[in-house]
């Protein structure tokens, strides 16, 4: 048995453990921006809170500037001040931290809702660096440079959801002024920065993850097709639609089959790699280090809640390997395939525009290849292939160029998938 995890460490997603999906991408930096409390009185400070997560293995220079309002929506003058409107700092490699900048509304400002604050952020690596965190997130941290209580307090902040179509360098916040005034504003306000996680925590993170390998193997043994397929199908439909690529039923089923196959020991069955070397298993070890009680959860819930992005990455690599001998087309080497898998994950994280190839290459193609071995209860596997055909015929009217080549491959795979069903004596329902 392999008691070691992959030598390339997976860094924990501290930002996601705090802000959930409120993740803003800026090349080498991810951040979440919020204000707390959401409502204040005159002379009562609110804090602009910026979670900063360095995504690379090099130092990162960050500048934060506040643009404070001088008028409210009705045109009435307002007085909003901050001890510093512009800040500069350097994040160490892989560091995650929180910047708090106090802001105070002063008289004669009147009670008002939705006073805007514009937060402008710039980032620049000191040197070109290697990305060390998955764009769409990862396992929560099991070791922090602060107490769990402080992390809990940060989770109470309302971080803003920022559309990928909006510039990540300019984030708009709002807060309300209630009809009450404190006697005077504090005079000793100043911005503060606190480190949440650094490379110093990595060794202990890795040790804790390794200590959970046996527990993770036990959980992985329960990652079977009957437990996984339906929740993964729901997750696939929701996530693709949320990121601008709503799926036809056959497409969603094929993608869900490929991800399910990947989690249900697909890598070992295809003799691609060991369980311990898959990204989803490494992530599972980290998740159990974060909270051992998650081992008692339903397998589908674990897969969707914590392993989805990692399993998509592994499914892309596995699907390329599955379809290559069936279509006899050059699909790139492992490095090229891994880079493409990262592109898919980056799109799921909101870093790029929707692209039809993220549906078909290689996930739908791989799902067609495993259609006969991943069959849900009461599912007609023949109908799934019919639905894939119906979907791609509709898509073909809208595409040209390289995407047509993908559909040529799909035609071949569909024919072979039908032969697989006949050989397996799987009949139409």
mmCIF file of N, CA, C and O in Angstrom, residues 150-234:
data_model
loop_
_atom_site.group_PDB
_atom_site.id
_atom_site.type_symbol
_atom_site.label_atom_id
_atom_site.label_comp_id
_atom_site.label_asym_id
_atom_site.label_seq_id
_atom_site.Cartn_x
_atom_site.Cartn_y
_atom_site.Cartn_z
ATOM 1 N N UNK A 150 -11.558 33.300 15.707
ATOM 2 C CA UNK A 150 -11.401 34.425 14.778
ATOM 3 C C UNK A 150 -11.912 34.048 13.382
ATOM 4 O O UNK A 150 -12.493 34.878 12.689
ATOM 5 N N UNK A 151 -11.687 32.807 12.998
ATOM 6 C CA UNK A 151 -12.210 32.357 11.709
ATOM 7 C C UNK A 151 -13.741 32.386 11.724
ATOM 8 O O UNK A 151 -14.377 32.781 10.742
ATOM 9 N N UNK A 152 -14.324 31.984 12.830
ATOM 10 C CA UNK A 152 -15.779 31.991 12.961
ATOM 11 C C UNK A 152 -16.329 33.413 12.851
ATOM 12 O O UNK A 152 -17.365 33.646 12.211
ATOM 13 N N UNK A 153 -15.653 34.371 13.448
ATOM 14 C CA UNK A 153 -16.089 35.769 13.372
ATOM 15 C C UNK A 153 -16.045 36.256 11.925
ATOM 16 O O UNK A 153 -16.964 36.954 11.455
ATOM 17 N N UNK A 154 -15.008 35.891 11.202
ATOM 18 C CA UNK A 154 -14.901 36.305 9.807
ATOM 19 C C UNK A 154 -16.016 35.713 8.959
ATOM 20 O O UNK A 154 -16.468 36.325 7.990
ATOM 21 N N UNK A 155 -16.472 34.523 9.307
ATOM 22 C CA UNK A 155 -17.550 33.906 8.534
ATOM 23 C C UNK A 155 -18.864 34.662 8.673
ATOM 24 O O UNK A 155 -19.781 34.488 7.865
ATOM 25 N N UNK A 156 -18.980 35.496 9.699
ATOM 26 C CA UNK A 156 -20.196 36.288 9.875
ATOM 27 C C UNK A 156 -20.240 37.512 8.965
ATOM 28 O O UNK A 156 -21.263 38.183 8.863
ATOM 29 N N UNK A 157 -19.138 37.811 8.300
ATOM 30 C CA UNK A 157 -19.086 38.961 7.403
ATOM 31 C C UNK A 157 -19.876 38.642 6.134
ATOM 32 O O UNK A 157 -19.810 37.537 5.596
ATOM 33 N N UNK A 158 -20.608 39.633 5.644
ATOM 34 C CA UNK A 158 -21.348 39.477 4.386
ATOM 35 C C UNK A 158 -20.428 39.884 3.235
ATOM 36 O O UNK A 158 -20.314 41.065 2.902
ATOM 37 N N UNK A 159 -19.777 38.896 2.633
ATOM 38 C CA UNK A 159 -18.879 39.178 1.513
ATOM 39 C C UNK A 159 -19.689 39.321 0.233
ATOM 40 O O UNK A 159 -20.641 38.583 -0.001
ATOM 41 N N UNK A 160 -19.288 40.273 -0.595
ATOM 42 C CA UNK A 160 -20.067 40.584 -1.791
ATOM 43 C C UNK A 160 -19.829 39.550 -2.882
ATOM 44 O O UNK A 160 -18.711 39.067 -3.080
ATOM 45 N N UNK A 161 -20.903 39.198 -3.585
ATOM 46 C CA UNK A 161 -20.802 38.349 -4.766
ATOM 47 C C UNK A 161 -20.467 39.247 -5.949
ATOM 48 O O UNK A 161 -21.207 40.179 -6.257
ATOM 49 N N UNK A 162 -19.382 38.967 -6.620
ATOM 50 C CA UNK A 162 -18.866 39.821 -7.694
ATOM 51 C C UNK A 162 -18.893 39.039 -8.995
ATOM 52 O O UNK A 162 -18.242 38.005 -9.125
ATOM 53 N N UNK A 163 -19.661 39.508 -9.962
ATOM 54 C CA UNK A 163 -19.822 38.801 -11.221
ATOM 55 C C UNK A 163 -18.498 38.722 -11.978
ATOM 56 O O UNK A 163 -17.733 39.694 -11.999
ATOM 57 N N UNK A 164 -18.217 37.573 -12.641
ATOM 58 C CA UNK A 164 -17.001 37.474 -13.455
ATOM 59 C C UNK A 164 -16.949 38.500 -14.584
ATOM 60 O O UNK A 164 -15.868 38.825 -15.082
ATOM 61 N N UNK A 165 -18.113 39.012 -15.003
ATOM 62 C CA UNK A 165 -18.129 40.016 -16.065
ATOM 63 C C UNK A 165 -17.691 41.392 -15.571
ATOM 64 O O UNK A 165 -17.394 42.276 -16.375
ATOM 65 N N UNK A 166 -17.666 41.588 -14.259
ATOM 66 C CA UNK A 166 -17.224 42.857 -13.692
ATOM 67 C C UNK A 166 -15.710 42.839 -13.482
ATOM 68 O O UNK A 166 -15.112 41.782 -13.273
ATOM 69 N N UNK A 167 -15.111 44.014 -13.515
ATOM 70 C CA UNK A 167 -13.670 44.098 -13.301
ATOM 71 C C UNK A 167 -13.326 43.645 -11.884
ATOM 72 O O UNK A 167 -13.899 44.154 -10.913
ATOM 73 N N UNK A 168 -12.386 42.721 -11.734
ATOM 74 C CA UNK A 168 -12.007 42.286 -10.393
ATOM 75 C C UNK A 168 -11.221 43.347 -9.634
ATOM 76 O O UNK A 168 -11.034 43.230 -8.422
ATOM 77 N N UNK A 169 -10.752 44.370 -10.339
ATOM 78 C CA UNK A 169 -9.918 45.387 -9.697
ATOM 79 C C UNK A 169 -10.742 46.472 -9.010
ATOM 80 O O UNK A 169 -10.183 47.353 -8.367
ATOM 81 N N UNK A 170 -12.062 46.420 -9.153
ATOM 82 C CA UNK A 170 -12.913 47.446 -8.553
ATOM 83 C C UNK A 170 -14.181 46.780 -8.030
ATOM 84 O O UNK A 170 -14.988 46.274 -8.805
ATOM 85 N N UNK A 171 -14.341 46.766 -6.706
ATOM 86 C CA UNK A 171 -15.453 46.069 -6.061
ATOM 87 C C UNK A 171 -16.277 47.079 -5.275
ATOM 88 O O UNK A 171 -15.736 47.852 -4.478
ATOM 89 N N UNK A 172 -17.595 47.070 -5.493
ATOM 90 C CA UNK A 172 -18.489 48.031 -4.828
ATOM 91 C C UNK A 172 -19.161 47.371 -3.627
ATOM 92 O O UNK A 172 -19.763 46.301 -3.739
ATOM 93 N N UNK A 173 -19.055 48.037 -2.480
ATOM 94 C CA UNK A 173 -19.730 47.623 -1.258
ATOM 95 C C UNK A 173 -20.776 48.664 -0.873
ATOM 96 O O UNK A 173 -20.735 49.801 -1.341
ATOM 97 N N UNK A 174 -21.696 48.287 0.014
ATOM 98 C CA UNK A 174 -22.687 49.227 0.522
ATOM 99 C C UNK A 174 -22.896 48.991 2.012
ATOM 100 O O UNK A 174 -22.802 47.860 2.494
ATOM 101 N N UNK A 175 -23.192 50.082 2.721
ATOM 102 C CA UNK A 175 -23.625 49.942 4.110
ATOM 103 C C UNK A 175 -24.698 50.985 4.390
ATOM 104 O O UNK A 175 -24.849 51.977 3.661
ATOM 105 N N UNK A 176 -25.466 50.746 5.445
ATOM 106 C CA UNK A 176 -26.597 51.615 5.794
ATOM 107 C C UNK A 176 -26.273 52.416 7.043
ATOM 108 O O UNK A 176 -25.584 51.934 7.951
ATOM 109 N N UNK A 177 -26.799 53.648 7.087
ATOM 110 C CA UNK A 177 -26.703 54.485 8.288
ATOM 111 C C UNK A 177 -28.068 54.549 8.953
ATOM 112 O O UNK A 177 -29.047 55.018 8.351
ATOM 113 N N UNK A 178 -28.128 54.072 10.188
ATOM 114 C CA UNK A 178 -29.377 54.090 10.942
ATOM 115 C C UNK A 178 -29.598 55.481 11.547
ATOM 116 O O UNK A 178 -28.649 56.255 11.720
ATOM 117 N N UNK A 179 -30.837 55.831 11.893
ATOM 118 C CA UNK A 179 -31.143 57.162 12.451
ATOM 119 C C UNK A 179 -30.745 57.283 13.925
ATOM 120 O O UNK A 179 -31.589 57.404 14.810
ATOM 121 N N UNK A 180 -29.473 57.209 14.193
ATOM 122 C CA UNK A 180 -28.968 57.350 15.547
ATOM 123 C C UNK A 180 -27.511 57.773 15.442
ATOM 124 O O UNK A 180 -26.837 57.486 14.451
ATOM 125 N N UNK A 181 -27.000 58.465 16.475
ATOM 126 C CA UNK A 181 -25.620 58.942 16.437
ATOM 127 C C UNK A 181 -24.933 58.655 17.766
ATOM 128 O O UNK A 181 -25.496 58.916 18.835
ATOM 129 N N UNK A 182 -23.746 58.109 17.719
ATOM 130 C CA UNK A 182 -22.934 57.941 18.916
ATOM 131 C C UNK A 182 -22.337 59.291 19.309
ATOM 132 O O UNK A 182 -22.201 60.194 18.474
ATOM 133 N N UNK A 183 -21.949 59.459 20.583
ATOM 134 C CA UNK A 183 -21.462 60.776 21.047
ATOM 135 C C UNK A 183 -20.289 61.303 20.225
ATOM 136 O O UNK A 183 -20.230 62.497 19.910
ATOM 137 N N UNK A 184 -19.351 60.441 19.867
ATOM 138 C CA UNK A 184 -18.187 60.900 19.091
ATOM 139 C C UNK A 184 -17.541 59.709 18.395
ATOM 140 O O UNK A 184 -17.705 58.568 18.822
ATOM 141 N N UNK A 185 -16.808 59.999 17.332
ATOM 142 C CA UNK A 185 -16.122 58.943 16.604
ATOM 143 C C UNK A 185 -14.811 58.590 17.304
ATOM 144 O O UNK A 185 -14.146 59.460 17.871
ATOM 145 N N UNK A 186 -14.404 57.321 17.294
ATOM 146 C CA UNK A 186 -13.106 56.948 17.872
ATOM 147 C C UNK A 186 -11.974 57.683 17.168
ATOM 148 O O UNK A 186 -12.038 57.960 15.975
ATOM 149 N N UNK A 187 -10.923 57.998 17.925
ATOM 150 C CA UNK A 187 -9.811 58.782 17.358
ATOM 151 C C UNK A 187 -8.562 57.949 17.070
ATOM 152 O O UNK A 187 -7.593 58.462 16.524
ATOM 153 N N UNK A 188 -8.567 56.685 17.441
ATOM 154 C CA UNK A 188 -7.354 55.877 17.277
ATOM 155 C C UNK A 188 -7.528 54.766 16.238
ATOM 156 O O UNK A 188 -6.879 53.729 16.299
ATOM 157 N N UNK A 189 -8.395 55.000 15.275
ATOM 158 C CA UNK A 189 -8.643 53.974 14.270
ATOM 159 C C UNK A 189 -7.441 53.823 13.332
ATOM 160 O O UNK A 189 -6.795 54.810 12.962
ATOM 161 N N UNK A 190 -7.166 52.599 12.950
ATOM 162 C CA UNK A 190 -6.103 52.362 11.984
ATOM 163 C C UNK A 190 -6.343 51.016 11.293
ATOM 164 O O UNK A 190 -6.961 50.113 11.870
ATOM 165 N N UNK A 191 -5.876 50.873 10.069
ATOM 166 C CA UNK A 191 -6.008 49.584 9.379
ATOM 167 C C UNK A 191 -5.160 48.521 10.074
ATOM 168 O O UNK A 191 -4.114 48.820 10.661
ATOM 169 N N UNK A 192 -5.619 47.296 10.001
ATOM 170 C CA UNK A 192 -4.860 46.178 10.573
ATOM 171 C C UNK A 192 -4.822 45.028 9.574
ATOM 172 O O UNK A 192 -5.772 44.815 8.813
ATOM 173 N N UNK A 193 -3.706 44.317 9.600
ATOM 174 C CA UNK A 193 -3.585 43.116 8.766
ATOM 175 C C UNK A 193 -3.226 41.952 9.670
ATOM 176 O O UNK A 193 -2.376 42.074 10.563
ATOM 177 N N UNK A 194 -3.868 40.811 9.434
ATOM 178 C CA UNK A 194 -3.592 39.615 10.226
ATOM 179 C C UNK A 194 -3.399 38.427 9.293
ATOM 180 O O UNK A 194 -4.216 38.178 8.400
ATOM 181 N N UNK A 195 -2.323 37.693 9.514
ATOM 182 C CA UNK A 195 -2.046 36.497 8.728
ATOM 183 C C UNK A 195 -2.941 35.356 9.195
ATOM 184 O O UNK A 195 -3.079 35.113 10.397
ATOM 185 N N UNK A 196 -3.533 34.648 8.231
ATOM 186 C CA UNK A 196 -4.373 33.496 8.544
ATOM 187 C C UNK A 196 -3.662 32.169 8.284
ATOM 188 O O UNK A 196 -3.883 31.188 8.988
ATOM 189 N N UNK A 197 -2.816 32.147 7.233
ATOM 190 C CA UNK A 197 -2.137 30.900 6.862
ATOM 191 C C UNK A 197 -0.895 31.243 6.060
ATOM 192 O O UNK A 197 -0.914 32.132 5.213
ATOM 193 N N UNK A 198 0.201 30.533 6.358
ATOM 194 C CA UNK A 198 1.441 30.707 5.596
ATOM 195 C C UNK A 198 2.059 29.336 5.332
ATOM 196 O O UNK A 198 1.585 28.304 5.827
ATOM 197 N N UNK A 199 3.158 29.347 4.608
ATOM 198 C CA UNK A 199 3.906 28.119 4.342
ATOM 199 C C UNK A 199 4.329 27.413 5.632
ATOM 200 O O UNK A 199 4.558 26.194 5.629
ATOM 201 N N UNK A 200 4.425 28.162 6.714
ATOM 202 C CA UNK A 200 4.837 27.557 7.985
ATOM 203 C C UNK A 200 3.834 26.511 8.447
ATOM 204 O O UNK A 200 4.179 25.593 9.202
ATOM 205 N N UNK A 201 2.574 26.655 8.024
ATOM 206 C CA UNK A 201 1.544 25.682 8.405
ATOM 207 C C UNK A 201 1.517 24.464 7.482
ATOM 208 O O UNK A 201 0.866 23.470 7.788
ATOM 209 N N UNK A 202 2.218 24.535 6.332
ATOM 210 C CA UNK A 202 2.078 23.488 5.326
ATOM 211 C C UNK A 202 2.555 22.126 5.832
ATOM 212 O O UNK A 202 1.892 21.107 5.599
ATOM 213 N N UNK A 203 3.684 22.090 6.512
ATOM 214 C CA UNK A 203 4.214 20.807 6.970
ATOM 215 C C UNK A 203 3.222 20.092 7.882
ATOM 216 O O UNK A 203 2.984 18.886 7.736
ATOM 217 N N UNK A 204 2.634 20.836 8.801
ATOM 218 C CA UNK A 204 1.662 20.218 9.703
ATOM 219 C C UNK A 204 0.405 19.805 8.946
ATOM 220 O O UNK A 204 -0.192 18.755 9.227
ATOM 221 N N UNK A 205 -0.028 20.620 7.969
ATOM 222 C CA UNK A 205 -1.165 20.250 7.122
ATOM 223 C C UNK A 205 -0.905 18.905 6.448
ATOM 224 O O UNK A 205 -1.769 18.021 6.431
ATOM 225 N N UNK A 206 0.288 18.754 5.895
ATOM 226 C CA UNK A 206 0.631 17.522 5.187
ATOM 227 C C UNK A 206 0.677 16.321 6.129
ATOM 228 O O UNK A 206 0.226 15.226 5.790
ATOM 229 N N UNK A 207 1.239 16.532 7.328
ATOM 230 C CA UNK A 207 1.290 15.449 8.301
ATOM 231 C C UNK A 207 -0.112 14.999 8.700
ATOM 232 O O UNK A 207 -0.390 13.795 8.785
ATOM 233 N N UNK A 208 -1.001 15.961 8.924
ATOM 234 C CA UNK A 208 -2.374 15.620 9.291
ATOM 235 C C UNK A 208 -3.086 14.899 8.152
ATOM 236 O O UNK A 208 -3.845 13.953 8.374
ATOM 237 N N UNK A 209 -2.844 15.355 6.910
ATOM 238 C CA UNK A 209 -3.466 14.695 5.759
ATOM 239 C C UNK A 209 -2.970 13.255 5.632
ATOM 240 O O UNK A 209 -3.761 12.329 5.392
ATOM 241 N N UNK A 210 -1.660 13.051 5.811
ATOM 242 C CA UNK A 210 -1.120 11.688 5.713
ATOM 243 C C UNK A 210 -1.689 10.783 6.804
ATOM 244 O O UNK A 210 -1.892 9.587 6.583
ATOM 245 N N UNK A 211 -1.958 11.360 7.952
ATOM 246 C CA UNK A 211 -2.504 10.553 9.048
ATOM 247 C C UNK A 211 -3.924 10.070 8.761
ATOM 248 O O UNK A 211 -4.423 9.179 9.453
ATOM 249 N N UNK A 212 -4.556 10.641 7.748
ATOM 250 C CA UNK A 212 -5.936 10.286 7.413
ATOM 251 C C UNK A 212 -6.038 9.387 6.186
ATOM 252 O O UNK A 212 -7.143 9.153 5.683
ATOM 253 N N UNK A 213 -4.898 8.871 5.703
ATOM 254 C CA UNK A 213 -4.934 8.055 4.487
ATOM 255 C C UNK A 213 -5.808 6.821 4.669
ATOM 256 O O UNK A 213 -6.642 6.495 3.817
ATOM 257 N N UNK A 214 -5.647 6.110 5.776
ATOM 258 C CA UNK A 214 -6.455 4.900 5.987
ATOM 259 C C UNK A 214 -7.933 5.241 6.097
ATOM 260 O O UNK A 214 -8.791 4.527 5.550
ATOM 261 N N UNK A 215 -8.252 6.320 6.825
ATOM 262 C CA UNK A 215 -9.647 6.737 6.934
ATOM 263 C C UNK A 215 -10.198 7.117 5.554
ATOM 264 O O UNK A 215 -11.344 6.800 5.223
ATOM 265 N N UNK A 216 -9.363 7.784 4.759
ATOM 266 C CA UNK A 216 -9.806 8.201 3.429
ATOM 267 C C UNK A 216 -10.022 6.984 2.526
ATOM 268 O O UNK A 216 -10.955 6.976 1.709
ATOM 269 N N UNK A 217 -9.188 5.969 2.669
ATOM 270 C CA UNK A 217 -9.391 4.747 1.880
ATOM 271 C C UNK A 217 -10.743 4.117 2.217
ATOM 272 O O UNK A 217 -11.453 3.618 1.332
ATOM 273 N N UNK A 218 -11.083 4.137 3.504
ATOM 274 C CA UNK A 218 -12.362 3.566 3.913
ATOM 275 C C UNK A 218 -13.522 4.370 3.319
ATOM 276 O O UNK A 218 -14.499 3.802 2.815
ATOM 277 N N UNK A 219 -13.429 5.694 3.375
ATOM 278 C CA UNK A 219 -14.467 6.529 2.775
ATOM 279 C C UNK A 219 -14.527 6.288 1.268
ATOM 280 O O UNK A 219 -15.612 6.168 0.678
ATOM 281 N N UNK A 220 -13.348 6.197 0.638
ATOM 282 C CA UNK A 220 -13.298 5.992 -0.813
ATOM 283 C C UNK A 220 -13.955 4.670 -1.211
ATOM 284 O O UNK A 220 -14.549 4.567 -2.294
ATOM 285 N N UNK A 221 -13.870 3.671 -0.348
ATOM 286 C CA UNK A 221 -14.493 2.381 -0.674
ATOM 287 C C UNK A 221 -16.013 2.498 -0.758
ATOM 288 O O UNK A 221 -16.670 1.662 -1.381
ATOM 289 N N UNK A 222 -16.561 3.537 -0.121
ATOM 290 C CA UNK A 222 -18.011 3.781 -0.203
ATOM 291 C C UNK A 222 -18.405 4.697 -1.339
ATOM 292 O O UNK A 222 -19.591 4.974 -1.548
ATOM 293 N N UNK A 223 -17.402 5.170 -2.100
ATOM 294 C CA UNK A 223 -17.690 6.042 -3.250
ATOM 295 C C UNK A 223 -18.088 5.161 -4.437
ATOM 296 O O UNK A 223 -17.321 4.966 -5.388
ATOM 297 N N UNK A 224 -19.274 4.598 -4.375
ATOM 298 C CA UNK A 224 -19.740 3.681 -5.409
ATOM 299 C C UNK A 224 -20.799 4.351 -6.275
ATOM 300 O O UNK A 224 -21.413 5.339 -5.892
ATOM 301 N N UNK A 225 -20.997 3.771 -7.444
ATOM 302 C CA UNK A 225 -21.879 4.390 -8.430
ATOM 303 C C UNK A 225 -23.302 4.627 -7.912
ATOM 304 O O UNK A 225 -23.866 5.700 -8.154
ATOM 305 N N UNK A 226 -23.918 3.668 -7.213
ATOM 306 C CA UNK A 226 -25.289 3.922 -6.727
ATOM 307 C C UNK A 226 -25.384 5.114 -5.777
ATOM 308 O O UNK A 226 -26.416 5.793 -5.723
ATOM 309 N N UNK A 227 -24.302 5.390 -5.020
ATOM 310 C CA UNK A 227 -24.334 6.500 -4.066
ATOM 311 C C UNK A 227 -23.961 7.835 -4.710
ATOM 312 O O UNK A 227 -24.318 8.894 -4.186
ATOM 313 N N UNK A 228 -23.253 7.795 -5.824
ATOM 314 C CA UNK A 228 -22.664 9.021 -6.363
ATOM 315 C C UNK A 228 -23.425 9.635 -7.531
ATOM 316 O O UNK A 228 -23.504 10.855 -7.647
ATOM 317 N N UNK A 229 -23.951 8.790 -8.405
ATOM 318 C CA UNK A 229 -24.402 9.301 -9.704
ATOM 319 C C UNK A 229 -25.471 10.384 -9.593
ATOM 320 O O UNK A 229 -25.352 11.455 -10.208
ATOM 321 N N UNK A 230 -26.516 10.150 -8.815
ATOM 322 C CA UNK A 230 -27.620 11.120 -8.757
ATOM 323 C C UNK A 230 -27.195 12.463 -8.174
ATOM 324 O O UNK A 230 -27.467 13.511 -8.775
ATOM 325 N N UNK A 231 -26.524 12.509 -7.003
ATOM 326 C CA UNK A 231 -26.108 13.831 -6.500
ATOM 327 C C UNK A 231 -25.118 14.528 -7.430
ATOM 328 O O UNK A 231 -25.158 15.758 -7.565
ATOM 329 N N UNK A 232 -24.244 13.765 -8.093
ATOM 330 C CA UNK A 232 -23.311 14.394 -9.026
ATOM 331 C C UNK A 232 -24.060 14.936 -10.236
ATOM 332 O O UNK A 232 -23.738 16.025 -10.746
ATOM 333 N N UNK A 233 -25.076 14.225 -10.705
ATOM 334 C CA UNK A 233 -25.876 14.713 -11.832
ATOM 335 C C UNK A 233 -26.528 16.052 -11.487
ATOM 336 O O UNK A 233 -26.508 16.993 -12.293
ATOM 337 N N UNK A 234 -27.089 16.170 -10.299
ATOM 338 C CA UNK A 234 -27.676 17.453 -9.875
ATOM 339 C C UNK A 234 -26.619 18.548 -9.831
ATOM 340 O O UNK A 234 -26.846 19.674 -10.289
#
